[in-house]
CSV table of C-alpha atoms (C1' of nucleotides) and ligand atoms in Angstrom, one decimal:
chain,number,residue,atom,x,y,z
R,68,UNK,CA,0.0,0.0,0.0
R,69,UNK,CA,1.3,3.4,-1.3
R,70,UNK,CA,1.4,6.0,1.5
R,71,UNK,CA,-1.0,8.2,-0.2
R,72,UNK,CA,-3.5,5.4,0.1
R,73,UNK,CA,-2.7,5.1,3.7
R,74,UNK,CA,-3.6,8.7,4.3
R,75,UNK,CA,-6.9,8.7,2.1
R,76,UNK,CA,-7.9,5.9,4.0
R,77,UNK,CA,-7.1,7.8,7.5
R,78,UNK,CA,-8.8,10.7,6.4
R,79,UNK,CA,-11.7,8.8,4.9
R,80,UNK,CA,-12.4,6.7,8.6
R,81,UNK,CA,-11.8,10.0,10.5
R,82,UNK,CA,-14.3,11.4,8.7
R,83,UNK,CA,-16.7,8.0,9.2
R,84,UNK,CA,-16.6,8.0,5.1
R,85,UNK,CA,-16.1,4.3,3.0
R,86,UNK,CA,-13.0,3.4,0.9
R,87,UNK,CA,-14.6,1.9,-1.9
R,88,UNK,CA,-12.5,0.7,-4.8
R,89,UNK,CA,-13.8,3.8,-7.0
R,90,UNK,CA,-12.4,5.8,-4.5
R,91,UNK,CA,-9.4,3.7,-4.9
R,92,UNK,CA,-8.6,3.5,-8.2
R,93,UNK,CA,-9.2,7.4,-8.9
R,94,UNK,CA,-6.3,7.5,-5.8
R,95,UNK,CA,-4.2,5.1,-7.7
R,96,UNK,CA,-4.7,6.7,-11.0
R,97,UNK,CA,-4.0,10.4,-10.1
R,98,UNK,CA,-0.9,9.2,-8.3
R,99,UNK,CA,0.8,7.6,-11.0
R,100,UNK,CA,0.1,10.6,-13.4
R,101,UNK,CA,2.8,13.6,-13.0
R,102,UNK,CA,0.9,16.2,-14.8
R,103,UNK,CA,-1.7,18.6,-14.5
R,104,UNK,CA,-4.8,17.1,-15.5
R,105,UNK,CA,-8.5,18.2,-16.2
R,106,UNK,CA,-11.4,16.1,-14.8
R,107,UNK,CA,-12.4,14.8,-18.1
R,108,UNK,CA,-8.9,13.7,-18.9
R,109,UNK,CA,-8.8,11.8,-15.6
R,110,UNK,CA,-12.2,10.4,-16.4
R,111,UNK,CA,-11.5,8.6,-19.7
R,112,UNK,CA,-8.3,7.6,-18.7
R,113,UNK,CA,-10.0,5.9,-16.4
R,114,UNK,CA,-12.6,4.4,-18.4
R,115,UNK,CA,-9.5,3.6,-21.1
R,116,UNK,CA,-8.4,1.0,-18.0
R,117,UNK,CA,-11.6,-0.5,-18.4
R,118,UNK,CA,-13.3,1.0,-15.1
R,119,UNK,CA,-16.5,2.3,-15.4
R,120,UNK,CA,-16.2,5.5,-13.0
R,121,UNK,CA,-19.2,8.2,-13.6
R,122,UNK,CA,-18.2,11.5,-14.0
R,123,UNK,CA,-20.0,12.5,-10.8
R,124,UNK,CA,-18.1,10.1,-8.6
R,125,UNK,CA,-14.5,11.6,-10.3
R,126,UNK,CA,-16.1,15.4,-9.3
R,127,UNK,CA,-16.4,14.2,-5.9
R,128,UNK,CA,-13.3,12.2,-4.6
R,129,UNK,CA,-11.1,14.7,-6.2
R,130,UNK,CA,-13.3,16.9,-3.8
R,131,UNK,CA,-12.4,14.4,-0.6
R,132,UNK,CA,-8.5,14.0,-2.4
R,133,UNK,CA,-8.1,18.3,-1.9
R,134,UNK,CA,-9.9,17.9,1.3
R,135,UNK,CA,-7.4,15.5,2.4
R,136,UNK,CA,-4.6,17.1,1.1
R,137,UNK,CA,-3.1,14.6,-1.4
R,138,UNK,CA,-4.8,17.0,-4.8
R,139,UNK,CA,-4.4,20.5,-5.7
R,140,UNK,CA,-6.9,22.1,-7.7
R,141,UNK,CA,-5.8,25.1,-10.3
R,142,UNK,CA,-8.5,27.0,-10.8
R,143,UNK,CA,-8.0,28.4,-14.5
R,144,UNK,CA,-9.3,31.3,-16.0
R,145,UNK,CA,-11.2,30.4,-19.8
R,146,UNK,CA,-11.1,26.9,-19.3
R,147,UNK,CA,-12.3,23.4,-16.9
R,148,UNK,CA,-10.0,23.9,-13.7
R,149,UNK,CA,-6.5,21.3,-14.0
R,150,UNK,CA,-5.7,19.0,-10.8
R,151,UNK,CA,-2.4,17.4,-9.7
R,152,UNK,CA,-1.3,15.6,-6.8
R,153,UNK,CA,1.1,17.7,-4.2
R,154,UNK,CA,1.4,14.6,-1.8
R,155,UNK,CA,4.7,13.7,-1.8
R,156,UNK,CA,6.0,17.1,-3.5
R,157,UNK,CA,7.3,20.3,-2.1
R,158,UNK,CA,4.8,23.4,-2.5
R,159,UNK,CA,5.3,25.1,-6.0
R,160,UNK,CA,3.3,28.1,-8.2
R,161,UNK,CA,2.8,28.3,-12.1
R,162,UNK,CA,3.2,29.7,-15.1
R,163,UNK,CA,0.5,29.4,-17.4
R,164,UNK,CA,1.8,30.1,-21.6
R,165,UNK,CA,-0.9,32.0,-23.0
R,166,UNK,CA,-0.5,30.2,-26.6
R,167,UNK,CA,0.1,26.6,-26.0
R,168,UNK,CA,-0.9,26.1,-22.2
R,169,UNK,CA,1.7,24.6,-21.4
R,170,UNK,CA,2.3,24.9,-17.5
R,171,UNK,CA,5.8,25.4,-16.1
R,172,UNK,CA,6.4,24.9,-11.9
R,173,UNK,CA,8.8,27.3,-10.0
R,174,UNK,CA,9.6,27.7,-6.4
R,175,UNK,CA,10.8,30.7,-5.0
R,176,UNK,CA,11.9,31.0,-1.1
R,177,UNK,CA,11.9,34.9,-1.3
R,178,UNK,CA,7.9,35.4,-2.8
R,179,UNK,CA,7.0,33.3,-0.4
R,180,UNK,CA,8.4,34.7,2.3
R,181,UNK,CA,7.4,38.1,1.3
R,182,UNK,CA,3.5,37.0,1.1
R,183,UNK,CA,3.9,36.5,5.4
R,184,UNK,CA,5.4,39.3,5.7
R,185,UNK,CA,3.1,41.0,3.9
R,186,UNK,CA,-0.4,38.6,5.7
R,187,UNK,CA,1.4,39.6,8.6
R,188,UNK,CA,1.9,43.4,7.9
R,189,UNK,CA,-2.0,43.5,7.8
R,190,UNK,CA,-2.8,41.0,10.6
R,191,UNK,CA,-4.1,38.5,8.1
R,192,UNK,CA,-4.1,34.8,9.0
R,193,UNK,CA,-3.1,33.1,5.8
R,194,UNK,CA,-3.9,29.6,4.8
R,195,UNK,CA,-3.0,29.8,1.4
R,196,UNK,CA,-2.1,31.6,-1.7
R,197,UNK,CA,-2.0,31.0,-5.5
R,198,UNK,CA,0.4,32.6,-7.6
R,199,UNK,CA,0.3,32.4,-11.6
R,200,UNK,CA,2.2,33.9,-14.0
R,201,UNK,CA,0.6,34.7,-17.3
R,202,UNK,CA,2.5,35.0,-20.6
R,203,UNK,CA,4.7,33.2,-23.4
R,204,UNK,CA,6.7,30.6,-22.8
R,205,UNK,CA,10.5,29.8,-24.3
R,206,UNK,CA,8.6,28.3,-27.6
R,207,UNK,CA,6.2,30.7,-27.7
R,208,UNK,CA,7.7,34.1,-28.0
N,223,UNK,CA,-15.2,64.7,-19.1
N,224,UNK,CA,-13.0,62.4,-16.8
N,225,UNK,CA,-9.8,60.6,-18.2
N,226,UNK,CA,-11.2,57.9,-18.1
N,227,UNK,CA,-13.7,58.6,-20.8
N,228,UNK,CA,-11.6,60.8,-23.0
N,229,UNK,CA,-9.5,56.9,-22.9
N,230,UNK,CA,-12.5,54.9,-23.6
N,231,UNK,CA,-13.3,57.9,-26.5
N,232,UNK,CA,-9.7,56.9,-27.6
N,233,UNK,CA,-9.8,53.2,-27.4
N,234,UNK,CA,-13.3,52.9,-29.0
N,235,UNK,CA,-12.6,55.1,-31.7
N,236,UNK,CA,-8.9,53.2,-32.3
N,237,UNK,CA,-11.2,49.9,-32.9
N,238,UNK,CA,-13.9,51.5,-35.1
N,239,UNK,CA,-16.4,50.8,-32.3
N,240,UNK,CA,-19.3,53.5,-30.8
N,241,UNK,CA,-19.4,55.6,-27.8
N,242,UNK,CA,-22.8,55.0,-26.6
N,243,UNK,CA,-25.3,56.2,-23.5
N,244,UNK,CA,-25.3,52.2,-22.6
N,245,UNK,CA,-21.3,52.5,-22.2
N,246,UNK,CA,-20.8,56.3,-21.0
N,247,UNK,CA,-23.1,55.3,-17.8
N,248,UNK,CA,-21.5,51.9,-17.3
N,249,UNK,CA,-18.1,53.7,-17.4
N,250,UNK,CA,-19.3,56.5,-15.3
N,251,UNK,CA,-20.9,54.1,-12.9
N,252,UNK,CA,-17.6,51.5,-12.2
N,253,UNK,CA,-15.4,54.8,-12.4
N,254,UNK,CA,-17.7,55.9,-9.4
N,255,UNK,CA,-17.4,52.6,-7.5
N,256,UNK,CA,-14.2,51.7,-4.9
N,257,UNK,CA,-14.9,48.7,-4.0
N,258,UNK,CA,-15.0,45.3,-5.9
N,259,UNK,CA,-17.9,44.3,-7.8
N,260,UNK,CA,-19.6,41.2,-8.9
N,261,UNK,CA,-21.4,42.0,-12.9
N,262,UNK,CA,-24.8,41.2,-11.0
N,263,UNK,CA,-24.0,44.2,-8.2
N,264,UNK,CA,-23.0,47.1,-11.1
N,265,UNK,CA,-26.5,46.1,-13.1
N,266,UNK,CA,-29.0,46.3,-10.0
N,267,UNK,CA,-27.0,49.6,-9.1
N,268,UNK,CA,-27.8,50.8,-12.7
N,269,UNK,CA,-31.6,50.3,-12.7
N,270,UNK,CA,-31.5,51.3,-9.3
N,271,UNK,CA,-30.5,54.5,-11.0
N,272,UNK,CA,-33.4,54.5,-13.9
N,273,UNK,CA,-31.3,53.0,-16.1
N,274,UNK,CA,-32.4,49.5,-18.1
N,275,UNK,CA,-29.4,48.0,-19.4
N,276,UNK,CA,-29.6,44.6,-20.2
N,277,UNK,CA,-27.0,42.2,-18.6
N,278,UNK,CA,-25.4,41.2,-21.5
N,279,UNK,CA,-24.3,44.5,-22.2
N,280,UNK,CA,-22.8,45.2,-18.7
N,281,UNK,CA,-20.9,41.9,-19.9
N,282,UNK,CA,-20.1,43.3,-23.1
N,283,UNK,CA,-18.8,46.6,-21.9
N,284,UNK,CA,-16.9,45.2,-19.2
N,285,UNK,CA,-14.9,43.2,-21.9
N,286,UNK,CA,-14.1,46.4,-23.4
N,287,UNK,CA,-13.1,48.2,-20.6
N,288,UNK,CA,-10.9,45.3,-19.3
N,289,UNK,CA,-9.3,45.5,-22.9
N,290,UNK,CA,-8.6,48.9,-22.6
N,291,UNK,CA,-7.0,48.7,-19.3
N,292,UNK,CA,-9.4,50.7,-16.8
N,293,UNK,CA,-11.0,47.6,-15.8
N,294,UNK,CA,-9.6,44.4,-14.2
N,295,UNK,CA,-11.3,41.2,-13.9
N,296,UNK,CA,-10.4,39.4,-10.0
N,297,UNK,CA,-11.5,35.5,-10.7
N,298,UNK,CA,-12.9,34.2,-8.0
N,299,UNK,CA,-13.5,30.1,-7.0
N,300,UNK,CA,-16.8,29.5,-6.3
N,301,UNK,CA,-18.3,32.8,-7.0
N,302,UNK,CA,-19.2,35.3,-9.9
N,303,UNK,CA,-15.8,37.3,-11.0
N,304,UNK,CA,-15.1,40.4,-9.6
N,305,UNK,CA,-14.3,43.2,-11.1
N,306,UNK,CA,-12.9,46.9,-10.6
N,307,UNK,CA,-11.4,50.0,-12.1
N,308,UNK,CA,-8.0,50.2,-12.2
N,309,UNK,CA,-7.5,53.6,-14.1
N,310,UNK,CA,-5.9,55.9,-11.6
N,311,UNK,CA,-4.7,53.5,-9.8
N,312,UNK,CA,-1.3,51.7,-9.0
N,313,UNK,CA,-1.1,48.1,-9.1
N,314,UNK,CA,-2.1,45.7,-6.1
N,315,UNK,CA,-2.4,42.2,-5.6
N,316,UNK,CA,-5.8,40.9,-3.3
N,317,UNK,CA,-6.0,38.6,0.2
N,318,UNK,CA,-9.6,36.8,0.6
N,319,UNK,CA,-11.0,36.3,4.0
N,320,UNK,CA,-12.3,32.9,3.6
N,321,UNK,CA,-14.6,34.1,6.1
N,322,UNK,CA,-16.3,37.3,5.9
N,323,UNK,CA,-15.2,37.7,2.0
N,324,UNK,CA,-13.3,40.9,2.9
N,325,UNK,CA,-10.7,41.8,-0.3
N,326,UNK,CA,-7.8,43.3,1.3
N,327,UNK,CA,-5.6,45.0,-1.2
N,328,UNK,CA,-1.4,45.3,-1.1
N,329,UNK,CA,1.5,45.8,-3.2
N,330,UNK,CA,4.6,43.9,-2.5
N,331,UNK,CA,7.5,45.8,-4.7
N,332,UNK,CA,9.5,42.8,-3.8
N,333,UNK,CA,7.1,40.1,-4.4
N,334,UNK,CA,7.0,42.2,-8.0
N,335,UNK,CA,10.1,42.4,-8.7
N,336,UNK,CA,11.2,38.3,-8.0
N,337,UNK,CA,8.3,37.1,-9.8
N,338,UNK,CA,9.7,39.0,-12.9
N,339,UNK,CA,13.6,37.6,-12.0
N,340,UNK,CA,11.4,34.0,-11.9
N,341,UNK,CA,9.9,34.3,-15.2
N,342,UNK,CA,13.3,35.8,-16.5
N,343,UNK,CA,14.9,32.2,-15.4
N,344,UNK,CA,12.8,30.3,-17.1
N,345,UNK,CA,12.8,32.4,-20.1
N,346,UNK,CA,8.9,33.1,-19.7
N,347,UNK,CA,7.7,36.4,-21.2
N,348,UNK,CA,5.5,37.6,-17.9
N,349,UNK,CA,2.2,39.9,-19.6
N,350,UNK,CA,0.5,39.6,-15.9
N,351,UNK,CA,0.7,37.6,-12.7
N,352,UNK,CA,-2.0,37.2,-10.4
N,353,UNK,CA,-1.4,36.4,-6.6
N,354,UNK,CA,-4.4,35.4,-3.8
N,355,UNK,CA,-3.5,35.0,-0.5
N,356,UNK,CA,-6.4,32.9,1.5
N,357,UNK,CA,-6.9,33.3,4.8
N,358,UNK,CA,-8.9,34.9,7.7
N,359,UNK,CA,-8.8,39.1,8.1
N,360,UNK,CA,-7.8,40.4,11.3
N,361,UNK,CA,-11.8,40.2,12.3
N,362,UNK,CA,-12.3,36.9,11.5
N,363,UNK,CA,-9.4,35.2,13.0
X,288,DA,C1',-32.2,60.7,-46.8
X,289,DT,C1',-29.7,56.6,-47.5
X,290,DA,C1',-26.9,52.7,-46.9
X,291,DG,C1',-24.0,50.1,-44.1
X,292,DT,C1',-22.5,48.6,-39.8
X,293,DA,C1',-22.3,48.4,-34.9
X,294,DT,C1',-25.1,47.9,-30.8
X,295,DT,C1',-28.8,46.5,-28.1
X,296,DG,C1',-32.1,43.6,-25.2
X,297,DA,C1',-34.5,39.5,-24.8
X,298,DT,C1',-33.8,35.0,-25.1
X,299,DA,C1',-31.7,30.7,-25.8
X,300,DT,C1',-27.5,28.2,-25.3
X,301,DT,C1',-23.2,26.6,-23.5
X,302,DC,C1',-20.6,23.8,-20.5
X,303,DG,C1',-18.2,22.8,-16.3
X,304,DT,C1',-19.9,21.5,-12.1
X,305,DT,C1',-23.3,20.1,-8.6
X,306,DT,C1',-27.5,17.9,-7.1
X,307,DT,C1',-31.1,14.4,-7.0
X,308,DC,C1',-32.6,10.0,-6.2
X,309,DA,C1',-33.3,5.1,-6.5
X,310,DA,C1',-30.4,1.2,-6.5
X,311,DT,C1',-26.2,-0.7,-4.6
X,312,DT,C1',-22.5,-1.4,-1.5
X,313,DG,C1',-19.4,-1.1,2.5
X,314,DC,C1',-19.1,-1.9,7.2
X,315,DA,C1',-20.0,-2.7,11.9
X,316,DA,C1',-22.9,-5.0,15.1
X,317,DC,C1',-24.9,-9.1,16.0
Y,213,DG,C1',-22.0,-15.0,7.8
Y,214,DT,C1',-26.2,-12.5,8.3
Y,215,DT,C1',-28.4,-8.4,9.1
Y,216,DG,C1',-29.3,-3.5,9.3
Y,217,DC,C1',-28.4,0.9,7.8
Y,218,DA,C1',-26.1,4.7,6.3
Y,219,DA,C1',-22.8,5.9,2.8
Y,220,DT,C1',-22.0,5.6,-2.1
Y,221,DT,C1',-22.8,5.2,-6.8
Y,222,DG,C1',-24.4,6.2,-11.8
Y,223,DA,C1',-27.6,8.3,-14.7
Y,224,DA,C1',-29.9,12.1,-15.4
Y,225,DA,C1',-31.6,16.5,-14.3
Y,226,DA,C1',-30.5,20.9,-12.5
Y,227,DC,C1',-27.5,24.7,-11.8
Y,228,DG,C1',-25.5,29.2,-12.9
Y,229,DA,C1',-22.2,32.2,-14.7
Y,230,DA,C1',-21.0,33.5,-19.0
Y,231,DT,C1',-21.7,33.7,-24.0
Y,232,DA,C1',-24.0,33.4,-28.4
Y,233,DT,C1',-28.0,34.4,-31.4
Y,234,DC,C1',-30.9,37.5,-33.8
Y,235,DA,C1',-34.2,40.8,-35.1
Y,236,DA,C1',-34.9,45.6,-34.0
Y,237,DT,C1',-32.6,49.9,-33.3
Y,238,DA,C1',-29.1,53.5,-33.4
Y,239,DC,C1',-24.9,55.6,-35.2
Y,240,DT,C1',-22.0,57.2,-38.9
Y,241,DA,C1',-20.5,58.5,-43.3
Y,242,DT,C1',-21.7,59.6,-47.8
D,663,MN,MN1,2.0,21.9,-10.4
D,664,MN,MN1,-8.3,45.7,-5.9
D,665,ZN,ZN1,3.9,28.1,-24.9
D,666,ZN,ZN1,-12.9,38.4,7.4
DNA sequence: ATAGTATTGATATTCGTTTTCAATTGCAAC
DNA sequence: GTTGCAATTGAAAACGAATATCAATACTAT
């Protein structure tokens, strides 16, 4: 068992929820991919394995997966929101290429430090943030 | 007349497009607001005012203000867009209170200037950026 | 005035996402 | 293992913000 599937499955108890082997296999399948996916891409990959998944049940355990912390959602502007797994890796942003949509990761130390000091600054409590970078990638110039 | 008209006069005219009583008042009318707005706010505020504008044009002139740079759009998850006039004034990124759904507004010249050294390292031509920071406003803590 | 084009409002449509609900399944207690 | 029951599922319907359609109207230039 893949720790991932150990945590969904603590989560999913805590939470007096079932593991059922939809639930499962979405896990399994959204782990093993190491892009940034869209809900209808996950969905027929999954049907492509053979499993008959509805699109509703994909909708809500990626819902439970972000809940639990294993999934990210990107919430993108123009088009169906992309997902990808963060268990496992180290906290990134984006950069989104206006003309092919491609998606490029970067870390930076310095931004993110600046965003407390700046929550801080004005007594804000954050949880979160959600950087993206619009524009043209290498290719695309 | 304001600036900002004499600029929407310009930009209209630039794109062979018409200056009309729908678009002066919708102009007039986010020009006059200072706070963020959802599409569905600005059009009851405009037949609160004796105005009947339908709601796709509040749509459709919102486009063309964003396009001509006095308007920006703030997507929101879970919620109509926001939207407000930026003519006038500096750039600012947003926090959320996840709570009370305050916008908070800041600028970071720091943040600014390492997103740009980012995108410069990846050889990504930055047009925009657009940073969230979630949390709970010194009220809602 | 006239012709040509842009704009409008009302309405219908799109499409990602969520909800509904009856049938099914997991799971814990017996 | 049987049972009881709430959680889960798939199919379909509903949702809702945003967009497209289109006939009527209003500019603009000649
Ligand atoms: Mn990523
Ligand atoms: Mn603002
Ligand atoms: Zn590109
Ligand atoms: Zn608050």
């Amino acid at each position: 068992m893949i720790d991932a599937e150990r945590k969904f499955r603590e989560y999913l108890s805590e939470k007096g929820l079932r593991f059922t082997s939809e639930r499962l296999a979405i896990l399994l399948h959204v782990m093993s991919l190491h892009e940034h996916f869209a809900v209808d891409d996950l969905h027929h990959q999954l049907r492509q394995k053979g499993l008959s998944i509805s699109h509703a049940t994909v909708f809500r355990t990626l819902a439970l997966l972000i809940d639990c912390g294993i999934v990210q959602k990107l919430p993108c502007e123009k088009m169906p929101a992309r997902y990808e797994h963060i268990f496992g890796h180290l906290h990134h942003d984006h950069m989104f290429c206006l003309r092919c949509g491609r998606i490029i990761e970067f870390h930076n130390a310095p931004i993110e430090r600046w965003q407390q000091k700046v929550a801080e600054e004005h007594r804000f409590q954050m949880t979160g943030h959600h950087l993206i970078i619009r524009g043209y990638c290498e290719k695309c110039h």
